mmCIF file of C-alpha atoms in Angstrom:
data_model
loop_
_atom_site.group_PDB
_atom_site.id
_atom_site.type_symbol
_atom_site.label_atom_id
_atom_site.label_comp_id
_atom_site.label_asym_id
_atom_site.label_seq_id
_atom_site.Cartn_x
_atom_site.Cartn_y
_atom_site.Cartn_z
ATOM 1 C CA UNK A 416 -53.538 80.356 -281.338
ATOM 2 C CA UNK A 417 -51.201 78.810 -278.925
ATOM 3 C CA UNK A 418 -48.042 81.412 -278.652
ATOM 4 C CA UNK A 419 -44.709 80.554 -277.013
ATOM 5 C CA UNK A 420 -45.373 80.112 -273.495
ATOM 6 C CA UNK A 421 -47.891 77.139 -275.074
ATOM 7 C CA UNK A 422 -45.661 75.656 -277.477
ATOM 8 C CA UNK A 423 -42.196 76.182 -275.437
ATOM 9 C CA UNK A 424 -44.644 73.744 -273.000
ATOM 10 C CA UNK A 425 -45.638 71.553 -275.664
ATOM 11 C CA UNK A 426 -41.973 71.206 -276.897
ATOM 12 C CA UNK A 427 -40.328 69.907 -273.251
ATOM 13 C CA UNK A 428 -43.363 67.726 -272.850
ATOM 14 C CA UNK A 429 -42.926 66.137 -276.962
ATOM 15 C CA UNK A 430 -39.370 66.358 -275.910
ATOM 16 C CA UNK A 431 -39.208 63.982 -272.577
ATOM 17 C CA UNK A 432 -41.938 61.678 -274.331
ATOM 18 C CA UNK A 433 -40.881 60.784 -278.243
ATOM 19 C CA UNK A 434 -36.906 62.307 -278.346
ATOM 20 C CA UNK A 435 -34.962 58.787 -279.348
ATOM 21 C CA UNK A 436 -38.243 56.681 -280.615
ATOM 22 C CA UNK A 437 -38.571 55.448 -283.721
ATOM 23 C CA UNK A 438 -41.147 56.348 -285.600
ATOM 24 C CA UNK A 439 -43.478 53.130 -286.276
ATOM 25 C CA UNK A 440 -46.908 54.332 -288.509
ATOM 26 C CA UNK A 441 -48.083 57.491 -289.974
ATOM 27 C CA UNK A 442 -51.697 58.451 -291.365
ATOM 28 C CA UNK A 443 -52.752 61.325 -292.891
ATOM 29 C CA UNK A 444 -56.051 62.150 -293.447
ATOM 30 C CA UNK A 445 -55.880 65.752 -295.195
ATOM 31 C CA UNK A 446 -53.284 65.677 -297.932
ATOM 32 C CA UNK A 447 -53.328 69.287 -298.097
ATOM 33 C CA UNK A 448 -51.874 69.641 -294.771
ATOM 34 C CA UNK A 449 -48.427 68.534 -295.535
ATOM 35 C CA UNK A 450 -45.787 69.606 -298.629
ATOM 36 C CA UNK A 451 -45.239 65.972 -300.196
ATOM 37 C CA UNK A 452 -47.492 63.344 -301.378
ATOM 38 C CA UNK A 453 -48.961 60.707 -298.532
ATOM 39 C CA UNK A 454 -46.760 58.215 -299.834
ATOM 40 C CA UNK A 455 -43.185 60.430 -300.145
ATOM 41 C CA UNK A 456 -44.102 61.669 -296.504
ATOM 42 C CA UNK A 457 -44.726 58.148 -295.143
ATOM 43 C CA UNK A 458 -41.457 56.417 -296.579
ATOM 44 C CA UNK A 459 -39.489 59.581 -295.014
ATOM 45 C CA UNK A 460 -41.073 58.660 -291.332
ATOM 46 C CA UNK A 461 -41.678 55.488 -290.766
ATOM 47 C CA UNK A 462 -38.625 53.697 -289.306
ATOM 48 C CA UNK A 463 -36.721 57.240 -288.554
ATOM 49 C CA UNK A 464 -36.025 58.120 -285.228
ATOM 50 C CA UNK A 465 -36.939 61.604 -283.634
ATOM 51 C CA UNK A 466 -33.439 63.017 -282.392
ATOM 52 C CA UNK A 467 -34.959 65.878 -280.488
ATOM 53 C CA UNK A 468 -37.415 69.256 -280.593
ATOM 54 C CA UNK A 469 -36.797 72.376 -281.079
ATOM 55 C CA UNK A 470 -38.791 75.644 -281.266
ATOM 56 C CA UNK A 471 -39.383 78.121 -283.330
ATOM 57 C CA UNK A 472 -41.470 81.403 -282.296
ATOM 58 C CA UNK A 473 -44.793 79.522 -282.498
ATOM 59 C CA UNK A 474 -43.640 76.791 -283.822
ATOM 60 C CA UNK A 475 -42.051 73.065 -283.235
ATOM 61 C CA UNK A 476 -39.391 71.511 -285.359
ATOM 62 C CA UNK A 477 -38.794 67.538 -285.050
ATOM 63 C CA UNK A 478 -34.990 66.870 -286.053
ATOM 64 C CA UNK A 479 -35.134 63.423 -287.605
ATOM 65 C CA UNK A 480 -32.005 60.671 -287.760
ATOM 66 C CA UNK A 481 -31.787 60.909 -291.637
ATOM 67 C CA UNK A 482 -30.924 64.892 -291.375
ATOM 68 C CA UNK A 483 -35.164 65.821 -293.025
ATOM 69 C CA UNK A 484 -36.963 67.828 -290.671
ATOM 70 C CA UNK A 485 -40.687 68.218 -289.273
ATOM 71 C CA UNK A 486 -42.188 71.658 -289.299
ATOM 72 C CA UNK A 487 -45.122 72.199 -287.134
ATOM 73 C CA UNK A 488 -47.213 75.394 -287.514
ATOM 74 C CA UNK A 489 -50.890 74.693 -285.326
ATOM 75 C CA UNK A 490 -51.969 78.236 -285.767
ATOM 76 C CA UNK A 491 -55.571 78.479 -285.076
ATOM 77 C CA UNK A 492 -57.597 75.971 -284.410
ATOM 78 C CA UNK A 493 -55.025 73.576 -284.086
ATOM 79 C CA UNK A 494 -54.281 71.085 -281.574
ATOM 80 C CA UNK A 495 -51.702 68.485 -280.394
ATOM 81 C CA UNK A 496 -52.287 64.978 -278.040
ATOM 82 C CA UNK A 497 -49.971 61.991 -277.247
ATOM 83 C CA UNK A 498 -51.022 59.191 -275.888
ATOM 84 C CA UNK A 499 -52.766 55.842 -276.443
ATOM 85 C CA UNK A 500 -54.949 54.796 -279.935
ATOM 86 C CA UNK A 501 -58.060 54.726 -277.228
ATOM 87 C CA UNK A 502 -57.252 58.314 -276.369
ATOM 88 C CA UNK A 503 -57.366 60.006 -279.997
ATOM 89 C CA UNK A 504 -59.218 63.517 -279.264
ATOM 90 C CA UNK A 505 -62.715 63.786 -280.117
ATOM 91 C CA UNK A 506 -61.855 65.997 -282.935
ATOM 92 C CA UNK A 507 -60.623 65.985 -286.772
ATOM 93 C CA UNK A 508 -57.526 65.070 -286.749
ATOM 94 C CA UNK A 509 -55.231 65.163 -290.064
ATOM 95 C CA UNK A 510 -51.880 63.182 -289.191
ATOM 96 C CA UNK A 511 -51.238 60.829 -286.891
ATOM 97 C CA UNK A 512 -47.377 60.109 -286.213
ATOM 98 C CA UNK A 513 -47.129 56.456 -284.420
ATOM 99 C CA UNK A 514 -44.283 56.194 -281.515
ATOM 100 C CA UNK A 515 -42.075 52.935 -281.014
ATOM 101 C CA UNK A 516 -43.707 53.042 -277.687
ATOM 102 C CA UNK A 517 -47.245 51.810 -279.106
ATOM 103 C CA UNK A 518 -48.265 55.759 -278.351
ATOM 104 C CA UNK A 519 -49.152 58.755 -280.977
ATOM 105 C CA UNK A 520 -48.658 62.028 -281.559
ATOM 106 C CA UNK A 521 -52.491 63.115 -282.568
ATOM 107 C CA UNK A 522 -52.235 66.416 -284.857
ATOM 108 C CA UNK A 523 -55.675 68.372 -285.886
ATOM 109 C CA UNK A 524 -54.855 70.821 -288.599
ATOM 110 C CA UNK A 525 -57.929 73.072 -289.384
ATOM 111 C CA UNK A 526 -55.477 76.305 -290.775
ATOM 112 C CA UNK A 527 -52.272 74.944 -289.842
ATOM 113 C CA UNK A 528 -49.271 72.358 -291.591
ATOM 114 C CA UNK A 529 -46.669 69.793 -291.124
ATOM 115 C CA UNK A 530 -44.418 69.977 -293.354
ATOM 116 C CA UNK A 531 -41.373 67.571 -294.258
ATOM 117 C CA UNK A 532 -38.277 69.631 -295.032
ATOM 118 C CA UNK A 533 -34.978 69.424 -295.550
ATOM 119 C CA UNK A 534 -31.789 71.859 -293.732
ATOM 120 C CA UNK A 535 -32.029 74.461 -296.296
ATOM 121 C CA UNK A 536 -35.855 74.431 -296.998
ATOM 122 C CA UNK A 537 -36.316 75.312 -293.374
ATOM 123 C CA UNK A 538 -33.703 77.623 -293.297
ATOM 124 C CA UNK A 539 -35.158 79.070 -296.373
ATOM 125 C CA UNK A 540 -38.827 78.883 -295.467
ATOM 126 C CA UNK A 541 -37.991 80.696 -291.768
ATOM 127 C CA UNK A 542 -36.178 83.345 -293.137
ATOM 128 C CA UNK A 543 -37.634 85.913 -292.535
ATOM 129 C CA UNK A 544 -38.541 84.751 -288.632
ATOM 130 C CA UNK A 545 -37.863 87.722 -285.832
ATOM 131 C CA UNK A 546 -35.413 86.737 -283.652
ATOM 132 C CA UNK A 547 -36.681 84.791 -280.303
ATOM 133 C CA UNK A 548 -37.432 86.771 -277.415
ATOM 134 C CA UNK A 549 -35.047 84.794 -275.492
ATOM 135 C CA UNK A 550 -32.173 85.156 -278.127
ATOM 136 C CA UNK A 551 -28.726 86.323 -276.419
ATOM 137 C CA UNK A 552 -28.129 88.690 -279.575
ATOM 138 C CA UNK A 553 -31.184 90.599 -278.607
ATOM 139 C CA UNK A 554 -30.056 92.982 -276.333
ATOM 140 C CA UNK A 555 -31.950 96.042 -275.005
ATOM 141 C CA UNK A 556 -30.796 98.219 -278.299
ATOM 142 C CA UNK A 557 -31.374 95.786 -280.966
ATOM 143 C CA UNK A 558 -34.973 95.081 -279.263
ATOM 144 C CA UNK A 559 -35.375 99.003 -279.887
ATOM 145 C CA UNK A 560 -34.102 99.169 -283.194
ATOM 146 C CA UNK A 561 -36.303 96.257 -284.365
ATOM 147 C CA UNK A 562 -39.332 98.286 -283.129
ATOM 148 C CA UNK A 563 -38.105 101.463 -284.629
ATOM 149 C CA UNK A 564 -38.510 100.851 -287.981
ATOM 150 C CA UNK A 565 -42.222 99.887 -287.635
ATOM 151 C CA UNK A 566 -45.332 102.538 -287.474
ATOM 152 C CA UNK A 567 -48.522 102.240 -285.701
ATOM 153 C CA UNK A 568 -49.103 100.746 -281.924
ATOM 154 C CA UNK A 569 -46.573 98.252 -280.303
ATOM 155 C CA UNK A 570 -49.401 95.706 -280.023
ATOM 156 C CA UNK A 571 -49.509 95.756 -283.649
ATOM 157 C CA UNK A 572 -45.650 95.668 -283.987
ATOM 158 C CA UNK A 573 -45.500 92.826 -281.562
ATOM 159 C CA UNK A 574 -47.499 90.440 -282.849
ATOM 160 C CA UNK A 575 -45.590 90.766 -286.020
ATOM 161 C CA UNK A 576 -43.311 87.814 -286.489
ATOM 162 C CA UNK A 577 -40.871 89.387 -288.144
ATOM 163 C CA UNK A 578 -40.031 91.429 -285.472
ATOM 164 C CA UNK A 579 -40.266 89.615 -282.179
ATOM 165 C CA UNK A 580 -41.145 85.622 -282.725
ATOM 166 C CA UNK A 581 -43.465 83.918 -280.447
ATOM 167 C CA UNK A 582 -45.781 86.687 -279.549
ATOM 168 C CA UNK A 583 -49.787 86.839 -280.196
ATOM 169 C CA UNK A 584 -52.574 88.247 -278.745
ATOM 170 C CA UNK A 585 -52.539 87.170 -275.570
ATOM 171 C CA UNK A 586 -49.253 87.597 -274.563
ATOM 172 C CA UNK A 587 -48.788 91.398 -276.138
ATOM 173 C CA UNK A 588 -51.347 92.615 -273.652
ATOM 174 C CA UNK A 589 -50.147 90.822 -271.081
ATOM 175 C CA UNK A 590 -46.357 92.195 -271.452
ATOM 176 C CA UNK A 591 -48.039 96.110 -272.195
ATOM 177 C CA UNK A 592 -49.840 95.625 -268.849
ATOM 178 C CA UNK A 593 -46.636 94.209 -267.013
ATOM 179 C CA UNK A 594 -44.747 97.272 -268.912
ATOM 180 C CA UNK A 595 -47.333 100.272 -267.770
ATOM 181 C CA UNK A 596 -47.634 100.572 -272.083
ATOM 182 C CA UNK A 597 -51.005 100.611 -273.358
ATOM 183 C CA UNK A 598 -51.274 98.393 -276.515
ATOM 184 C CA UNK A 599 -52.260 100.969 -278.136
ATOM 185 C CA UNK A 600 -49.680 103.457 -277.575
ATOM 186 C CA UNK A 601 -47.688 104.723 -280.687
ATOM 187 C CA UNK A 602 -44.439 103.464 -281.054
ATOM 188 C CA UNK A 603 -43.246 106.858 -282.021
ATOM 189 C CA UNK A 604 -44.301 108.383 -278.869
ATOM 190 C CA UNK A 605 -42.247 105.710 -276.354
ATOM 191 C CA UNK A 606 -39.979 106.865 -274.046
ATOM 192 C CA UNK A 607 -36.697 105.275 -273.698
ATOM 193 C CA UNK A 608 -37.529 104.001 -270.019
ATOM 194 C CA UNK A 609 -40.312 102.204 -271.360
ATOM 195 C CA UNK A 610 -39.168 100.857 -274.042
ATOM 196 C CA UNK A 611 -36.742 99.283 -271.153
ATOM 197 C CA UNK A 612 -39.823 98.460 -269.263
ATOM 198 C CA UNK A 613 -41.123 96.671 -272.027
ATOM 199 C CA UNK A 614 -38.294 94.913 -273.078
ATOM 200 C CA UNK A 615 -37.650 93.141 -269.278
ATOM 201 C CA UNK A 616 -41.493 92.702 -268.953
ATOM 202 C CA UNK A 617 -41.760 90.793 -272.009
ATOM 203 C CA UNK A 618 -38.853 88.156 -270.372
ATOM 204 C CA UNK A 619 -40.835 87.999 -267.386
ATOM 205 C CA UNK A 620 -44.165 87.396 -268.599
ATOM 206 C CA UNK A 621 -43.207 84.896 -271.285
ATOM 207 C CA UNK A 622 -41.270 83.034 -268.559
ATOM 208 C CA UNK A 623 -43.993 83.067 -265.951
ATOM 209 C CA UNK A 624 -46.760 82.450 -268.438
ATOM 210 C CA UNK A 625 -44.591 79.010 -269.217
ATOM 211 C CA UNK A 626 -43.965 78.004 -265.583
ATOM 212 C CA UNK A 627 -47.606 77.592 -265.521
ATOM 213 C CA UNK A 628 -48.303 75.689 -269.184
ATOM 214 C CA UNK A 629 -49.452 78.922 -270.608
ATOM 215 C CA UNK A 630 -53.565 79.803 -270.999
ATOM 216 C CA UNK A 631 -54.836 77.727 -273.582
ATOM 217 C CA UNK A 632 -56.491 74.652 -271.995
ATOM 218 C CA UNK A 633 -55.430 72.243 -274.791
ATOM 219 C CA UNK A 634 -53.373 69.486 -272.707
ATOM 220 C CA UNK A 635 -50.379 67.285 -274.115
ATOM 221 C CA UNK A 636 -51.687 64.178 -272.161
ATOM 222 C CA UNK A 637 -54.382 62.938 -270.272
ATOM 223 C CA UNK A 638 -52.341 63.294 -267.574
ATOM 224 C CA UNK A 639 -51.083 67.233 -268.365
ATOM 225 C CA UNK A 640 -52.255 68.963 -265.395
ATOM 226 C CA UNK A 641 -49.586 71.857 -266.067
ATOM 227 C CA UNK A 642 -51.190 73.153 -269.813
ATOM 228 C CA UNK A 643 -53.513 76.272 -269.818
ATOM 229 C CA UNK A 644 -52.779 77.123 -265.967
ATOM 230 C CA UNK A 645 -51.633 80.356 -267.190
ATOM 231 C CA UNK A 646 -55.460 81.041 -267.997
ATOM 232 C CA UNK A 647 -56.289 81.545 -264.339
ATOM 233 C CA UNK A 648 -52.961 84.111 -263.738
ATOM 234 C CA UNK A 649 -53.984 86.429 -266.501
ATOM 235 C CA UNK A 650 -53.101 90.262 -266.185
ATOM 236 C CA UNK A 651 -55.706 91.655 -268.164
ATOM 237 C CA UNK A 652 -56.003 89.666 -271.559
ATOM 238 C CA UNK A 653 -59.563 88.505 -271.546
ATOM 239 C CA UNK A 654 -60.464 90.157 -268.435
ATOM 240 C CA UNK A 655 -62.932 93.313 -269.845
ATOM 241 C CA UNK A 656 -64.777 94.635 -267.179
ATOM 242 C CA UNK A 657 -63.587 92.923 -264.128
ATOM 243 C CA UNK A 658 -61.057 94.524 -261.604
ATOM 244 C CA UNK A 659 -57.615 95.496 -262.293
ATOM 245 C CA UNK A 660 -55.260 93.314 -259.904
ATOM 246 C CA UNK A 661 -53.046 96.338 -259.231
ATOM 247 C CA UNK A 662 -55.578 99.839 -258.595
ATOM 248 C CA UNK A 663 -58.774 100.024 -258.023
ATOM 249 C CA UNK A 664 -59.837 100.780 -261.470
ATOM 250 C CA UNK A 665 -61.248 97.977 -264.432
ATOM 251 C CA UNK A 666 -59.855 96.603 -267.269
ATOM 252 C CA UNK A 667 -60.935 97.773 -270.192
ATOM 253 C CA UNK A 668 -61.603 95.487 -273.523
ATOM 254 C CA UNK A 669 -61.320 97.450 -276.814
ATOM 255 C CA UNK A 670 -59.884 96.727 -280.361
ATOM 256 C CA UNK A 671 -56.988 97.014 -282.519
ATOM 257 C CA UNK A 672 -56.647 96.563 -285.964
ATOM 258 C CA UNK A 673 -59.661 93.771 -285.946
ATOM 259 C CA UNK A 674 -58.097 92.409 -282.840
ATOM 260 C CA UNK A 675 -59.210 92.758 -278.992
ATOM 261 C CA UNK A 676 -57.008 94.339 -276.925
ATOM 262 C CA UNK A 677 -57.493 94.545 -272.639
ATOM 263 C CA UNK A 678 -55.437 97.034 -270.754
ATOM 264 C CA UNK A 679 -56.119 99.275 -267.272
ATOM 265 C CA UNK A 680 -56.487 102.549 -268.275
ATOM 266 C CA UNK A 681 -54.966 103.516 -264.899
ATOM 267 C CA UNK A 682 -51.956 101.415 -264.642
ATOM 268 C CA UNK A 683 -51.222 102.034 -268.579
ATOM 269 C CA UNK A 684 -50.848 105.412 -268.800
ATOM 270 C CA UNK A 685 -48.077 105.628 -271.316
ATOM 271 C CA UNK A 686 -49.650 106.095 -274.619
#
């Protein structure tokens, strides 16, 4: 499921291509998909004019001219293309979104929604959304006390969206190996240095997972070279049994409440 190195990629990329361009056809091919009958969420597109994107955790909201807003959750399984008719992905795809341009946004749904909503009903519906990891009110104490409160492993706890937004799988063993954490390490047995550890390694990953299009190979454009580089800069995520980049020891690949988790059980001591 792309996280938020993917989608903060996806949203500059949407951004520099469709922000001002009317909005010229629409087709939706799963009904179920979106929140409003084919025909409401047609007559609320076509002819409107995309203002700009924004992101939220792992998802992208379209601000249109006439104040209604597009809510994009691709969870997993879901994927995103712009570009020419000729170029639709060899895929399903559930709603197309034509650009004044003569190009499309292609959108394959298999678990996830677009959803046309107003101010409030996004507001409403993204209530209970952690705060981004980026978020100037998120200071070192409030990103403790939002962890506090939770039991269990900090993996777990991080890939809860109502405590940090924007963080999966991936990205919570990558930040745990950055921090010297293991993912499995109970949150009731960190130490206040690394809970600072975490906190600044979860900055720095993010940020250098997104300077290289983060690791899911699922490019904007036929011509996205940047999407999915992160894939070949991985810490440990995905890595079981090959060589830690920082010892001499191996990464090891084990599971977490139903979910793989990689970590160096030499680096990641803290547990």
């Amino acid at each position: 499921m792309p996280e938020w190195p993917e989608m903060e990629t996806y949203r500059k990329m949407l951004a520099e291509r469709i922000s001002g361009q009317p909005i010229t056809e629409v087709e939706v091919t799963r009904p179920k998909s979106i929140n409003v009958s084919v025909e409401d969420f047609k007559e609320n597109l076509i002819g409107r004019t995309i203002w700009f994107v924004e992101r939220r955790g792992k998802m992208l909201l379209f601000h249109l001219d006439n104040g209604k807003r597009l809510l994009l959750h691709l969870m997993l399984g879901g994927l995103i293309h712009y570009g020419p008719r000729e170029e639709r992905p060899d895929r399903s795809i559930q709603v197309a979104i034509g650009m004044s341009s003569g190009e499309l946004c292609f959108i394959g749904l298999r678990l996830g929604y677009i959803h046309l909503l107003s101010v409030k009903e996004v507001e409403a519906k993204l209530a209970d959304l952690g705060p981004d990891p980026f978020d100037k009110r998120l200071t070192l104490d409030s990103f403790i006390q939002r962890f506090k409160s939770k039991r269990g492993s900090i993996k777990t706890a991080m890939l809860e969206q109502r405590v940090i937004s924007g963080i999966g799988n991936c990205y919570a063993d990558e930040i745990a190996f950055e921090a010297g954490i293991r993912p499995d390490a109970r949150i009731s047995a960190i130490e206040p240095e690394s809970w600072e550890r975490l906190y600044h390694a979860m900055h720095k990953i993010l940020l250098q997972a997104a300077e290289y299009g983060g690791y899911m190979e699922m490019p904007l454009t036929a011509d996205d070279t940047l999407t999915g580089g992160y894939n070949n800069h991985c810490l440990v995520y995905d890595r079981g049994g090959e060589p830690c980049i920082r010892c001499s020891g191996t990464v090891e690949q084990g599971e977490i409440n139903s979910r793989k988790m990689f970590f160096c059980p030499s680096c990641q001591r803290d547990r």
